[in-house]
Coordinates of C-alpha atoms in Angstrom, one line a residue:
X1 CA 43.1 47.1 34.9
X2 CA 42.9 50.7 34.0
X3 CA 39.8 52.8 34.7
X4 CA 37.7 54.3 32.0
X5 CA 39.2 57.4 30.5
X6 CA 37.3 60.4 29.0
X7 CA 36.9 61.8 25.6
X8 CA 37.6 65.4 24.8
X9 CA 33.9 66.1 25.3
X10 CA 34.0 64.5 28.8
X11 CA 32.2 61.3 27.9
X12 CA 33.7 58.2 29.6
X13 CA 35.4 55.8 27.2
X14 CA 36.9 52.4 27.7
X15 CA 40.7 52.1 27.7
X16 CA 42.2 49.8 25.1
X17 CA 43.3 47.3 27.7
X18 CA 39.8 47.2 29.2
X19 CA 38.2 46.6 25.8
X20 CA 40.6 43.8 24.9
X21 CA 40.3 42.1 28.3
X22 CA 36.5 42.4 28.5
X23 CA 36.0 41.1 24.9
X24 CA 38.5 38.3 25.4
X25 CA 37.6 37.0 28.9
X26 CA 33.9 36.7 28.2
X27 CA 34.3 34.6 25.0
X28 CA 37.0 32.5 26.7
X29 CA 34.6 31.6 29.4
X30 CA 31.7 31.0 27.0
X31 CA 33.8 28.8 24.7
X32 CA 35.2 27.0 27.8
X33 CA 31.7 26.1 28.8
X34 CA 30.8 25.0 25.3
X35 CA 34.0 23.0 24.9
X36 CA 33.7 21.1 28.1
X37 CA 30.2 20.1 27.0
X38 CA 31.6 19.0 23.6
X39 CA 34.3 16.9 25.3
X40 CA 31.8 15.3 27.7
X41 CA 29.5 14.7 24.8
X42 CA 32.1 12.4 23.3
X43 CA 33.7 11.0 26.5
X44 CA 31.0 10.5 29.2
X45 CA 27.5 11.6 28.2
X46 CA 26.8 8.7 25.8
X47 CA 27.4 6.4 28.8
X48 CA 25.6 8.5 31.5
X49 CA 22.6 10.2 30.0
X50 CA 21.2 7.8 27.4
X51 CA 19.6 4.4 27.4
X52 CA 22.2 2.0 28.6
X53 CA 21.1 -0.7 26.2
X54 CA 21.9 1.5 23.2
X55 CA 24.8 0.5 21.0
X56 CA 27.9 2.9 21.2
X57 CA 27.2 4.5 17.9
X58 CA 23.6 5.2 18.6
X59 CA 24.5 6.7 22.0
X60 CA 27.2 8.8 20.5
X61 CA 24.8 10.1 17.8
X62 CA 22.2 10.8 20.5
X63 CA 24.8 12.8 22.4
X64 CA 25.7 14.7 19.3
X65 CA 22.0 15.5 18.7
X66 CA 21.8 17.1 22.1
X67 CA 25.1 18.9 21.4
X68 CA 23.5 20.2 18.2
X69 CA 20.3 21.3 20.0
X70 CA 22.2 24.2 21.4
X71 CA 22.9 25.5 17.9
X72 CA 19.1 25.7 17.3
X73 CA 18.8 27.8 20.4
X74 CA 21.6 30.2 19.4
X75 CA 19.7 32.2 16.8
X76 CA 16.9 32.7 19.3
X77 CA 19.5 34.0 21.8
X78 CA 20.8 36.2 19.0
X79 CA 17.4 37.7 18.4
X80 CA 16.6 38.3 22.1
X81 CA 20.0 39.5 23.2
X82 CA 20.4 41.4 19.9
X83 CA 17.1 43.3 20.6
X84 CA 18.3 44.2 24.1
X85 CA 21.8 45.1 22.9
X86 CA 20.6 47.4 20.2
X87 CA 17.9 48.9 22.4
X88 CA 19.5 49.1 25.8
X89 CA 23.2 48.9 25.1
X90 CA 26.0 46.3 24.9
X91 CA 27.2 46.2 28.5
X92 CA 24.1 44.9 30.3
X93 CA 23.4 42.4 27.6
X94 CA 26.9 40.9 27.8
X95 CA 26.6 40.6 31.6
X96 CA 23.3 38.8 31.2
X97 CA 24.5 36.4 28.5
X98 CA 27.6 35.5 30.6
X99 CA 25.5 34.9 33.7
X100 CA 23.0 32.7 31.8
X101 CA 25.8 30.5 30.4
X102 CA 27.5 30.2 33.8
X103 CA 24.4 29.1 35.6
X104 CA 23.5 26.5 32.9
X105 CA 27.0 25.1 32.9
X106 CA 27.2 24.8 36.7
X107 CA 23.9 23.0 36.8
X108 CA 25.1 20.4 34.3
X109 CA 27.7 19.6 36.8
X110 CA 25.1 18.6 39.4
X111 CA 22.6 16.8 37.2
X112 CA 21.5 13.2 38.0
X113 CA 22.4 10.5 35.5
X114 CA 20.1 8.3 33.5
X115 CA 20.7 5.5 36.0
X116 CA 19.5 7.8 38.8
X117 CA 16.6 9.6 37.1
X118 CA 15.9 7.9 33.8
X119 CA 14.6 10.1 30.9
X120 CA 14.3 13.1 33.3
X121 CA 18.1 13.3 33.4
X122 CA 18.2 13.4 29.6
X123 CA 15.5 16.1 29.5
X124 CA 17.4 18.2 32.0
X125 CA 20.6 17.9 30.0
X126 CA 18.8 19.0 26.9
X127 CA 17.3 22.0 28.8
X128 CA 20.7 23.1 30.1
X129 CA 22.2 22.6 26.7
X130 CA 19.5 24.8 25.2
X131 CA 20.3 27.5 27.8
X132 CA 24.0 27.3 26.9
X133 CA 23.1 27.8 23.2
X134 CA 20.7 30.7 24.0
X135 CA 23.5 32.4 26.0
X136 CA 26.2 32.0 23.4
X137 CA 23.8 33.4 20.8
X138 CA 24.0 36.7 22.6
X139 CA 27.6 36.5 23.7
X140 CA 29.7 36.5 20.5
X141 CA 28.1 39.5 18.7
X142 CA 28.2 41.6 21.9
X143 CA 31.9 40.8 22.5
X144 CA 32.7 41.5 18.9
X145 CA 30.9 44.9 19.1
X146 CA 32.7 45.9 22.3
X147 CA 36.0 45.2 20.5
X148 CA 35.3 46.8 17.1
X149 CA 33.2 49.8 18.2
X150 CA 36.0 50.8 20.6
X151 CA 38.9 50.0 18.2
X152 CA 41.2 52.8 17.0
X153 CA 41.2 53.7 13.3
X154 CA 42.8 51.1 11.0
X155 CA 42.9 48.4 13.7
X156 CA 39.3 47.1 13.8
X157 CA 40.2 43.6 12.5
X158 CA 43.0 43.4 15.0
X159 CA 40.8 44.3 17.9
X160 CA 38.1 42.0 16.5
X161 CA 40.4 39.0 16.8
X162 CA 40.4 39.3 20.6
X163 CA 36.9 37.9 21.2
X164 CA 37.8 35.3 18.6
X165 CA 40.9 34.3 20.6
X166 CA 38.5 33.2 23.3
X167 CA 37.8 30.0 21.2
X168 CA 41.3 28.5 21.3
X169 CA 41.9 29.7 24.9
X170 CA 38.6 28.2 26.1
X171 CA 39.6 24.9 24.3
X172 CA 43.0 24.8 26.0
X173 CA 41.6 25.5 29.5
X174 CA 38.6 23.2 29.2
X175 CA 40.4 20.2 27.7
X176 CA 43.4 20.9 29.9
X177 CA 41.2 20.5 33.0
X178 CA 39.7 17.3 31.6
X179 CA 43.2 16.0 31.0
X180 CA 44.2 16.8 34.6
X181 CA 41.1 15.0 35.9
X182 CA 41.8 12.0 33.7
X183 CA 45.4 11.8 34.9
X184 CA 44.2 11.9 38.5
X185 CA 41.7 9.2 37.7
X186 CA 43.4 6.8 35.2
X187 CA 41.7 3.8 33.7
X188 CA 42.4 0.6 35.6
X189 CA 45.3 -1.6 34.5
X190 CA 44.4 -3.6 31.4
X191 CA 41.4 -1.4 30.6
X192 CA 41.1 0.5 27.3
X193 CA 43.1 3.8 27.8
X194 CA 40.8 5.6 25.5
X195 CA 37.9 5.1 27.9
X196 CA 37.4 7.0 31.2
X197 CA 37.8 5.3 34.5
X198 CA 34.9 4.5 36.8
X199 CA 35.8 7.3 39.2
X200 CA 35.9 9.8 36.3
X201 CA 32.5 8.6 35.1
X202 CA 31.2 8.8 38.7
X203 CA 32.2 12.3 39.6
X204 CA 35.4 13.5 37.9
X205 CA 33.7 14.7 34.8
X206 CA 31.7 17.1 36.9
X207 CA 34.6 19.2 38.1
X208 CA 35.2 21.2 34.9
X209 CA 31.5 22.2 34.9
X210 CA 31.5 23.3 38.5
X211 CA 34.8 25.2 38.0
X212 CA 33.1 27.4 35.5
X213 CA 31.5 29.3 38.4
X214 CA 34.9 30.7 39.3
X215 CA 35.6 31.8 35.8
X216 CA 32.2 33.4 35.4
X217 CA 32.7 35.5 38.6
X218 CA 35.9 36.9 37.2
X219 CA 34.2 37.6 33.8
X220 CA 31.4 39.4 35.5
X221 CA 33.8 41.6 37.5
X222 CA 35.5 42.7 34.3
X223 CA 32.4 43.4 32.3
X224 CA 30.6 45.3 35.0
X225 CA 33.4 47.9 34.7
X226 CA 32.8 48.6 31.1
X227 CA 31.1 51.8 29.7
X228 CA 29.1 51.9 26.5
X229 CA 31.0 52.5 23.3
X230 CA 31.0 56.0 21.8
X231 CA 29.5 54.6 18.6
X232 CA 26.4 53.3 20.4
X233 CA 26.1 56.3 22.6
X234 CA 26.0 58.6 19.6
X235 CA 23.3 56.5 18.0
X236 CA 21.2 56.7 21.2
X237 CA 21.7 60.4 21.6
X238 CA 20.7 61.0 17.9
X239 CA 17.4 59.2 18.5
X240 CA 18.2 56.4 16.1
X241 CA 17.7 53.5 18.4
X242 CA 15.2 51.1 16.6
X243 CA 12.0 50.0 18.3
X244 CA 12.2 46.6 16.6
X245 CA 15.8 46.0 15.4
X246 CA 14.9 42.5 14.0
X247 CA 12.2 43.9 11.7
X248 CA 14.5 46.7 10.6
X249 CA 17.5 44.5 9.8
X250 CA 15.4 41.9 7.9
X251 CA 13.7 44.7 5.9
X252 CA 16.8 46.8 5.0
X253 CA 19.7 44.4 5.3
X254 CA 18.3 41.0 4.3
X255 CA 21.1 40.4 1.8
X256 CA 23.8 41.1 4.4
X257 CA 22.1 38.6 6.7
X258 CA 22.3 35.9 4.1
X259 CA 25.8 36.7 3.0
X260 CA 27.0 36.9 6.6
X261 CA 25.5 33.5 7.3
X262 CA 27.4 31.9 4.4
X263 CA 30.6 33.8 5.3
X264 CA 30.6 31.8 8.5
X265 CA 29.6 28.4 7.1
X266 CA 33.0 26.9 6.3
X267 CA 34.4 28.3 9.6
X268 CA 31.7 26.5 11.6
X269 CA 32.0 23.2 9.8
X270 CA 35.8 23.2 10.1
X271 CA 35.6 24.3 13.7
X272 CA 33.4 21.4 14.8
X273 CA 35.1 18.8 12.6
X274 CA 38.5 19.6 14.1
X275 CA 37.2 19.6 17.7
X276 CA 34.2 17.4 18.3
X277 CA 34.4 14.9 15.4
X278 CA 38.2 14.5 15.5
X279 CA 38.1 13.7 19.2
X280 CA 35.7 10.8 18.5
X281 CA 37.6 9.7 15.4
X282 CA 41.0 9.9 17.1
X283 CA 40.0 7.8 20.1
X284 CA 38.0 5.0 18.4
X285 CA 39.9 1.7 18.3
X286 CA 41.4 0.6 15.0
X287 CA 39.6 -2.7 15.2
X288 CA 36.1 -1.2 16.0
X289 CA 33.1 -1.8 13.8
X290 CA 33.7 1.7 12.4
X291 CA 37.5 2.0 12.9
X292 CA 39.3 5.1 14.0
X293 CA 42.8 6.1 14.8
X294 CA 43.1 4.2 18.1
X295 CA 44.9 6.8 20.2
X296 CA 44.3 7.1 24.0
X297 CA 42.3 10.0 25.2
X298 CA 45.3 11.7 26.8
X299 CA 47.5 11.3 23.8
X300 CA 45.0 12.6 21.2
X301 CA 43.9 15.6 23.3
X302 CA 47.5 16.6 23.8
X303 CA 47.9 16.4 20.0
X304 CA 44.8 18.6 19.6
X305 CA 46.0 21.1 22.1
X306 CA 49.2 21.4 20.2
X307 CA 47.2 22.1 17.1
X308 CA 45.0 24.7 18.9
X309 CA 48.1 26.7 19.8
X310 CA 48.3 27.3 16.0
X311 CA 44.7 28.3 16.1
X312 CA 45.4 30.9 18.7
X313 CA 48.5 32.3 17.0
X314 CA 47.0 32.6 13.5
X315 CA 43.8 34.1 14.9
X316 CA 45.9 37.1 16.0
X317 CA 48.0 37.0 12.8
X318 CA 44.8 37.3 10.7
X319 CA 43.8 40.6 12.2
X320 CA 46.7 42.8 10.9
X321 CA 46.5 41.0 7.5
X322 CA 42.8 41.8 7.3
X323 CA 43.4 45.4 8.3
X324 CA 46.0 45.8 5.6
X325 CA 44.6 43.7 2.7
X326 CA 40.9 43.6 3.5
X327 CA 38.7 41.0 5.1
X328 CA 37.3 39.7 1.8
X329 CA 40.7 39.1 0.2
X330 CA 42.2 37.3 3.2
X331 CA 39.1 35.1 3.7
X332 CA 38.8 34.2 0.0
X333 CA 42.3 32.8 -0.1
X334 CA 41.9 31.0 3.3
X335 CA 38.6 29.5 2.2
X336 CA 40.1 28.2 -1.0
X337 CA 42.8 26.6 1.1
X338 CA 40.1 24.9 3.2
X339 CA 38.6 23.4 0.0
X340 CA 42.0 21.9 -0.7
X341 CA 42.5 20.8 2.9
X342 CA 39.3 18.8 2.9
X343 CA 40.4 16.9 -0.1
X344 CA 43.8 15.8 1.4
X345 CA 42.6 14.4 4.8
X346 CA 43.2 10.7 3.9
X347 CA 46.7 11.3 2.4
X348 CA 47.7 13.3 5.5
X349 CA 46.3 10.8 8.1
X350 CA 47.8 8.0 6.1
X351 CA 51.3 9.2 7.0
X352 CA 50.9 8.0 10.6
X353 CA 51.3 10.0 13.8
X354 CA 53.3 12.7 12.0
X355 CA 50.5 13.0 9.4
X356 CA 47.8 13.2 12.1
X357 CA 49.7 16.0 13.9
X358 CA 50.1 17.8 10.6
X359 CA 46.4 17.3 9.8
X360 CA 45.5 18.9 13.2
X361 CA 48.0 21.7 12.8
X362 CA 46.9 22.6 9.3
X363 CA 43.2 22.4 10.2
X364 CA 43.6 24.6 13.3
X365 CA 45.8 27.1 11.4
X366 CA 43.2 27.5 8.8
X367 CA 40.6 27.8 11.6
X368 CA 42.5 30.8 13.1
X369 CA 42.9 32.5 9.7
X370 CA 39.2 32.2 8.8
X371 CA 37.8 32.8 12.3
X372 CA 39.9 35.9 13.2
X373 CA 38.6 38.4 10.6
X374 CA 34.9 37.5 11.3
X375 CA 35.1 39.6 14.5
X376 CA 35.3 42.7 12.3
X377 CA 33.6 41.5 9.1
X378 CA 30.1 40.6 10.5
X379 CA 29.6 43.8 12.6
X380 CA 30.7 45.9 9.6
X381 CA 27.8 44.6 7.5
X382 CA 25.3 46.4 9.6
X383 CA 24.6 49.9 10.9
X384 CA 24.9 50.7 14.7
X385 CA 21.1 50.6 15.5
X386 CA 20.8 47.0 14.3
X387 CA 24.5 45.7 14.5
X388 CA 24.0 43.5 17.5
X389 CA 21.0 41.9 16.0
X390 CA 22.3 41.6 12.5
X391 CA 25.8 40.2 13.3
X392 CA 24.3 37.9 15.9
X393 CA 21.7 36.4 13.6
X394 CA 24.2 35.8 10.8
X395 CA 26.7 34.2 13.1
X396 CA 24.2 32.0 14.9
X397 CA 22.0 30.9 12.0
X398 CA 25.2 29.7 10.4
X399 CA 25.7 27.6 13.5
X400 CA 22.6 25.6 12.5
X401 CA 23.7 25.1 8.9
X402 CA 27.3 24.3 10.0
X403 CA 27.9 23.4 13.6
X404 CA 24.6 21.8 14.6
X405 CA 24.7 19.2 11.9
X406 CA 28.4 18.8 11.2
X407 CA 29.3 16.3 13.9
X408 CA 26.1 14.3 13.1
X409 CA 26.8 14.3 9.3
X410 CA 30.5 13.5 10.0
X411 CA 29.7 10.3 12.0
X412 CA 27.3 9.2 9.2
X413 CA 29.9 9.8 6.5
X414 CA 32.6 8.2 8.6
X415 CA 30.4 5.0 8.8
X416 CA 29.7 5.2 5.1
X417 CA 33.4 5.4 4.4
X418 CA 33.9 2.2 6.4
X419 CA 36.1 4.0 8.9
X420 CA 37.9 6.3 6.4
X421 CA 37.1 10.0 6.8
X422 CA 37.5 10.9 3.1
X423 CA 33.8 11.7 2.8
X424 CA 34.0 13.9 5.8
X425 CA 36.8 15.9 4.1
X426 CA 34.7 16.1 0.9
X427 CA 31.8 17.5 3.0
X428 CA 34.1 20.2 4.5
X429 CA 35.3 21.1 1.0
X430 CA 31.7 21.4 -0.3
X431 CA 30.7 23.8 2.5
X432 CA 33.9 25.8 1.9
X433 CA 32.9 26.2 -1.8
X434 CA 29.6 27.8 -0.7
X435 CA 31.4 30.2 1.6
X436 CA 33.8 31.1 -1.2
X437 CA 30.9 31.9 -3.5
X438 CA 29.4 34.2 -0.8
X439 CA 32.7 36.0 -0.4
X440 CA 33.0 36.6 -4.1
X441 CA 29.4 38.0 -4.2
X442 CA 30.0 40.2 -1.1
X443 CA 31.8 43.5 -0.9
X444 CA 34.8 44.6 1.1
X445 CA 34.0 46.2 4.4
X446 CA 37.5 47.3 5.6
X447 CA 36.8 51.0 4.9
X448 CA 33.3 51.2 6.4
X449 CA 33.1 53.8 9.1
X450 CA 30.9 52.5 12.0
X451 CA 30.0 56.0 13.1
X452 CA 28.5 56.7 9.7
X453 CA 26.6 53.4 9.5
X454 CA 23.3 54.9 10.1
X455 CA 23.5 57.3 7.2
X456 CA 25.6 55.3 4.9
X457 CA 24.3 51.8 5.3
X458 CA 20.6 52.1 6.2
X459 CA 17.7 54.5 5.6
X460 CA 16.8 56.7 8.5
X461 CA 14.2 55.1 10.7
X462 CA 10.7 56.3 10.5
X463 CA 9.3 58.1 13.5
X464 CA 7.3 55.1 14.7
X465 CA 10.4 52.9 14.5
X466 CA 12.9 55.1 16.3
X467 CA 13.0 55.7 20.0
X468 CA 15.2 58.2 21.8
X469 CA 14.7 56.2 25.1
X470 CA 15.5 52.6 25.0
X471 CA 12.8 50.3 26.5
X472 CA 12.6 46.5 26.3

């Protein structure tokens, strides 16, 4: 990887390759950690960390509730890391968030189970999950700012897709590792192939969590070599660093916070329906009390990974399109397509395996097209002195409205539909309508100049609000 270069004035700047790798590798690791939890939440945690006498649906819902608890912690992480990132700089904050996520994920891999420690095991799992959410609350906005604040003119959305690309890559790596462990520890002959083997439940599930330590070490090495973006450096030199970024962004950019939250709503709901819910729905037997599709774990995950490849490709495709036509225009069309997609779930799935694959491909394609431009859009809503805080809060508050409740609501609607996911599709379409309204109310940000954010997008801070030296 190339070393930092210098600007004409002699200030060190990050090379393009360093920016892209640093923004990509961190989010890949963070999403890897999040995905392996999501997979385990469906596959093993209902059996290992909750009351054994619970029925399968109750245990699954309890597991999803813990999964959703992290989403509640994410806005808190966004506020804390946003404060540090807007006061002290992006680099140190990103290193801290990655380290926090890595430690929490590794510790999940060594937790005792309910059979070994009772409710203490469940409590520790919740604690580690909250730590994961707290860390991810600070990761995304920092990575997006590293990419966009260092992007060349006219390519901000393209650069902003690289931290977004970490989501599909993390999914492929995490689920690929679970597949490998499942193949090495297959279910016994005659057993339900959708269920993990005794060996996998005993220790095989722990390997992906422990492996995260290796990935975190690589990510830390990359991020330690970053320098601050020229955009933030100029803000600090001008004495425009806010003493309380949270108070400043709420007071002067409250509308942008609300709009940004709803910009992300459909993205989050689609994201977790296509990953967490679909894994549960796809693996559930066709003759279960609440029937599913009846695929084996290995078969359905391979189908999902095939769909996620489209997620990755169209995440990158969305960047140049958003740079050329505007973020709002691209997202409005994609969101309208999500509305339609939610209404055709049952006809698609009714076509058999080909229809299920098409359902996954279409869902993940739309996911890439809606997720990609967000890496540029949300940071562009806020001036430099409050950009980390503002973009992080919008992104992560939306996680509560969308991701935290989506798997839980989906299971309830799945039951209400007697095994048919048509109500789940209607739920997705309804959330997409709210996002579409927000996009129509909002303004295009393609031509916003980040360097002029302080003067163009926000009033100058009062003397008692600004600080030329950043302190915690």
